[in-house]
Coordinates of C-alpha atoms in Angstrom, one line a residue:
Chain S
X251 CA 0.0 0.0 0.0
X252 CA 1.1 3.5 -0.7
X253 CA 2.6 5.3 2.3
X254 CA 1.5 8.7 1.1
X255 CA -2.0 10.2 0.5
X256 CA -2.7 12.8 -2.2
X257 CA -5.8 14.4 -3.6
X258 CA -6.9 12.7 -6.9
X259 CA -7.0 16.0 -8.8
X260 CA -6.5 19.7 -8.5
X261 CA -7.1 22.7 -10.6
X262 CA -5.3 26.0 -10.8
X263 CA -5.2 29.1 -13.0
X264 CA -2.3 29.8 -15.2
X265 CA 0.3 32.2 -13.8
X266 CA -0.9 31.6 -10.2
X267 CA 0.9 29.6 -7.5
X268 CA -0.1 26.0 -6.9
X269 CA 0.2 24.1 -3.6
X270 CA 0.1 20.4 -4.0
X271 CA -0.4 18.6 -0.6
X272 CA 0.8 15.2 0.5
X273 CA 0.1 13.4 3.8
X274 CA 2.6 10.8 5.1
X275 CA 1.5 10.3 8.7
X276 CA 3.6 7.1 9.1
X277 CA 6.8 8.6 7.9
X278 CA 9.9 7.3 9.6
X279 CA 12.9 9.4 10.7
X280 CA 15.0 8.1 7.8
X281 CA 12.4 8.6 5.0
X282 CA 13.1 11.2 2.4
X283 CA 10.2 12.9 0.7
X284 CA 10.5 12.9 -3.1
X285 CA 8.3 14.5 -5.7
X286 CA 8.0 13.4 -9.3
X287 CA 5.7 14.5 -12.1
X288 CA 4.6 12.8 -15.3
X289 CA 3.6 14.9 -18.3
X290 CA 1.2 13.3 -20.8
X291 CA 2.8 10.5 -22.8
X292 CA 6.2 10.8 -21.0
X293 CA 8.0 9.0 -18.2
X294 CA 8.1 10.4 -14.7
X295 CA 10.4 13.3 -14.1
X296 CA 12.2 14.1 -10.8
X297 CA 11.1 17.4 -9.3
X298 CA 12.5 17.8 -5.8
X299 CA 13.3 16.0 -2.6
X300 CA 14.0 16.8 1.0
X301 CA 14.3 15.3 4.5
X302 CA 13.4 17.9 7.1
X303 CA 14.2 21.4 5.8
X304 CA 12.3 23.2 3.1
X305 CA 14.0 22.9 -0.3
X306 CA 14.0 25.1 -3.4
X307 CA 15.2 24.4 -6.9
X308 CA 14.5 25.9 -10.3
X309 CA 11.4 23.8 -10.8
X310 CA 9.6 24.1 -7.4
X311 CA 9.8 24.4 -3.7
X312 CA 9.1 21.8 -1.1
X313 CA 7.7 22.8 2.2
X314 CA 7.9 20.1 4.9
X315 CA 5.8 20.3 8.1
X316 CA 7.6 20.5 11.4
X317 CA 6.3 17.0 12.4
X318 CA 7.1 15.7 8.9
X319 CA 3.7 14.1 8.6
X320 CA 2.8 16.2 5.6
X321 CA 4.5 18.2 2.9
X322 CA 3.5 20.6 0.1
X323 CA 5.0 21.0 -3.4
X324 CA 4.8 24.6 -4.5
X325 CA 4.9 25.7 -8.1
X326 CA 5.4 29.4 -7.9
X327 CA 3.8 30.4 -11.1
X328 CA 2.0 27.7 -13.0
X329 CA 2.1 27.4 -16.7
X330 CA 0.1 25.2 -19.1
X331 CA 3.2 23.0 -19.3
X332 CA 2.9 22.1 -15.6
X333 CA -0.3 20.2 -16.3
X334 CA 0.7 16.7 -15.2
X335 CA 0.3 14.0 -12.6
X336 CA 2.4 14.7 -9.5
X337 CA 3.6 11.9 -7.3
X338 CA 4.8 12.3 -3.7
X339 CA 6.8 9.3 -2.5
X340 CA 8.8 8.3 0.5
X341 CA 12.2 6.7 0.1
X342 CA 14.1 5.1 3.0
X343 CA 17.8 4.6 3.3
X344 CA 18.4 1.1 2.0
X345 CA 20.8 0.5 4.9
X346 CA 17.7 0.2 7.1
X347 CA 16.1 -2.4 4.9
X348 CA 15.0 -2.9 1.3
X349 CA 14.8 -0.2 -1.2
X350 CA 11.4 -0.7 -2.6
X351 CA 9.7 2.4 -3.9
X352 CA 5.9 2.8 -3.7
X353 CA 4.5 5.5 -6.0
X354 CA 0.7 5.6 -5.4
X355 CA -1.7 7.3 -7.8
X356 CA -0.6 10.9 -7.5
X357 CA -2.5 14.2 -8.1
X358 CA -3.6 15.1 -11.6
X359 CA -3.0 18.9 -11.9
X360 CA -5.1 20.8 -14.4
X361 CA -4.0 24.3 -15.4
X362 CA -6.7 26.6 -16.6
X363 CA -5.7 29.3 -19.2
Chain G
X914 CA 23.3 13.1 -23.3
X915 CA 22.5 11.4 -20.0
X916 CA 19.6 9.0 -20.6
X917 CA 17.8 5.8 -19.9
X918 CA 16.9 4.0 -23.1
X919 CA 14.2 1.3 -23.4
X920 CA 13.6 -0.9 -26.3
X921 CA 11.2 -1.6 -27.9
X922 CA 8.9 1.4 -27.4
X923 CA 5.9 -0.6 -28.5
X924 CA 5.3 -4.3 -28.8
X925 CA 2.2 -6.4 -29.6
X926 CA 2.7 -10.1 -29.1
X927 CA 0.8 -13.2 -28.2
X928 CA 0.3 -15.1 -25.0
X929 CA 3.2 -17.5 -24.1
X930 CA 5.8 -16.0 -26.5
X931 CA 8.9 -15.1 -24.4
X932 CA 9.9 -11.5 -24.7
X933 CA 12.6 -9.2 -23.4
X934 CA 12.4 -5.5 -22.9
X935 CA 15.9 -3.9 -22.7
X936 CA 16.9 -1.0 -20.5
X937 CA 20.3 0.7 -20.8
X938 CA 21.6 3.8 -19.0
X939 CA 24.8 5.8 -19.7
X940 CA 25.2 7.5 -16.4
X941 CA 27.2 4.8 -14.6
X942 CA 24.3 4.4 -12.1
X943 CA 24.3 1.6 -9.6
X944 CA 20.5 1.5 -9.0
X945 CA 18.1 0.4 -11.6
X946 CA 14.4 -0.4 -11.4
X947 CA 11.4 -1.5 -13.5
X948 CA 7.8 -0.3 -13.0
X949 CA 4.5 -1.0 -14.7
X950 CA 1.8 1.6 -15.0
X951 CA -1.9 0.7 -15.3
X952 CA -4.9 3.0 -15.4
X953 CA -6.2 3.6 -11.9
X954 CA -3.3 1.8 -10.2
X955 CA -0.5 4.3 -10.7
X956 CA 3.2 3.2 -10.9
X957 CA 4.1 -0.1 -9.3
X958 CA 7.6 -1.4 -8.9
X959 CA 8.3 -4.8 -10.4
X960 CA 12.0 -5.4 -9.6
X961 CA 15.0 -3.3 -8.7
X962 CA 18.8 -3.8 -8.6
X963 CA 21.2 -2.1 -6.2
X964 CA 24.2 -3.1 -8.3
X965 CA 25.6 -5.7 -10.7
X966 CA 24.4 -9.2 -9.8
X967 CA 22.1 -7.8 -7.0
X968 CA 18.4 -7.8 -7.7
X969 CA 15.3 -7.8 -5.5
X970 CA 11.6 -8.0 -5.8
X971 CA 9.4 -4.9 -5.8
X972 CA 5.6 -4.9 -5.3
X973 CA 4.5 -6.9 -8.3
X974 CA 7.3 -9.3 -9.4
X975 CA 5.1 -12.3 -10.4
X976 CA 5.5 -13.3 -14.0
X977 CA 8.7 -11.3 -14.5
X978 CA 12.4 -12.0 -14.4
X979 CA 15.4 -9.6 -14.4
X980 CA 19.1 -9.8 -14.6
X981 CA 21.9 -7.4 -14.0
X982 CA 25.1 -8.8 -15.5
X983 CA 26.5 -5.4 -16.4
X984 CA 26.1 -2.0 -14.7
X985 CA 24.5 -0.3 -17.6
X986 CA 21.9 -2.9 -18.6
X987 CA 18.8 -4.2 -16.7
X988 CA 16.6 -6.3 -19.0
X989 CA 13.0 -7.2 -18.1
X990 CA 12.1 -10.8 -19.2
X991 CA 8.6 -12.1 -19.6
X992 CA 9.1 -15.9 -19.9
X993 CA 5.4 -16.7 -20.7
X994 CA 3.5 -13.4 -21.2
X995 CA -0.2 -13.3 -20.4
X996 CA -2.8 -10.7 -21.2
X997 CA -2.8 -9.3 -17.6
X998 CA 0.8 -8.1 -18.3
X999 CA -0.5 -5.7 -20.9
X1000 CA 0.8 -2.4 -19.5
X1001 CA 3.1 0.6 -19.9
X1002 CA 6.5 -0.2 -18.5
X1003 CA 9.2 2.2 -17.3
X1004 CA 12.8 1.6 -16.5
X1005 CA 14.6 4.0 -14.1
X1006 CA 18.0 4.5 -12.7
X1007 CA 19.7 6.5 -9.9
X1008 CA 23.3 7.0 -8.9
X1009 CA 22.9 4.7 -5.9
X1010 CA 20.1 3.2 -4.0
X1011 CA 19.0 5.0 -0.9
X1012 CA 16.9 7.8 0.3
X1013 CA 18.4 10.9 -1.2
X1014 CA 18.8 9.7 -4.8
X1015 CA 16.6 11.0 -7.6
X1016 CA 15.6 8.6 -10.3
X1017 CA 15.9 9.1 -14.1
X1018 CA 13.2 7.4 -16.1
X1019 CA 13.0 6.1 -19.6
X1020 CA 10.3 7.0 -22.1
X1021 CA 8.4 3.8 -21.5
X1022 CA 7.5 0.6 -23.4
X1023 CA 3.9 -0.1 -24.2
X1024 CA 3.3 -3.9 -24.2
X1025 CA 0.1 -5.5 -25.5
X1026 CA -0.3 -9.2 -24.9
X1027 CA -3.1 -10.8 -27.0

């Protein structure tokens, strides 16, 4: 079973910020939070990841709750090209066990022009 | 250009006819993985490999085999394909296994088993 919970779909207007939530209430201390997105007819694409602190890169920002039970992917200014399915996953350090990766169903983001 | 290459991109075949989907990466990555993607079920991991000669089962390994004889290649083998293996398959790699490693995905292989 997926260890994260995301809304099935979300809508946002073009050129506005988008906040995509993810709940991971059973997260362990060694789990990293990763976000991927999948554009139509393409393979998944890495977006960002973090452990405890908020993270920024050229694609997005990742805000992690203080208790780490939830996180939010922030697209600062959505464009039509950001319409995709966004996956939030947890990935543990394989030294603590196996390195299985569970993706879940993700959030389908619709961008309105 | 750094990439993960899958072949073939599309294949239609019949039940029981052995097939192999190849996956190759040119980034000297240690970790490689196979996923299948089905409508309503999202991405599910089939097998993964932490390094050469090291493979392990993911969530849905039944009916599949893999091998990792060289670092760059990680073929997915369907010894006796069945219609329920009709799916979109993705190969991925990362520098190493472990928590902080982003994965790079191939463009996918669409398999239809009749």
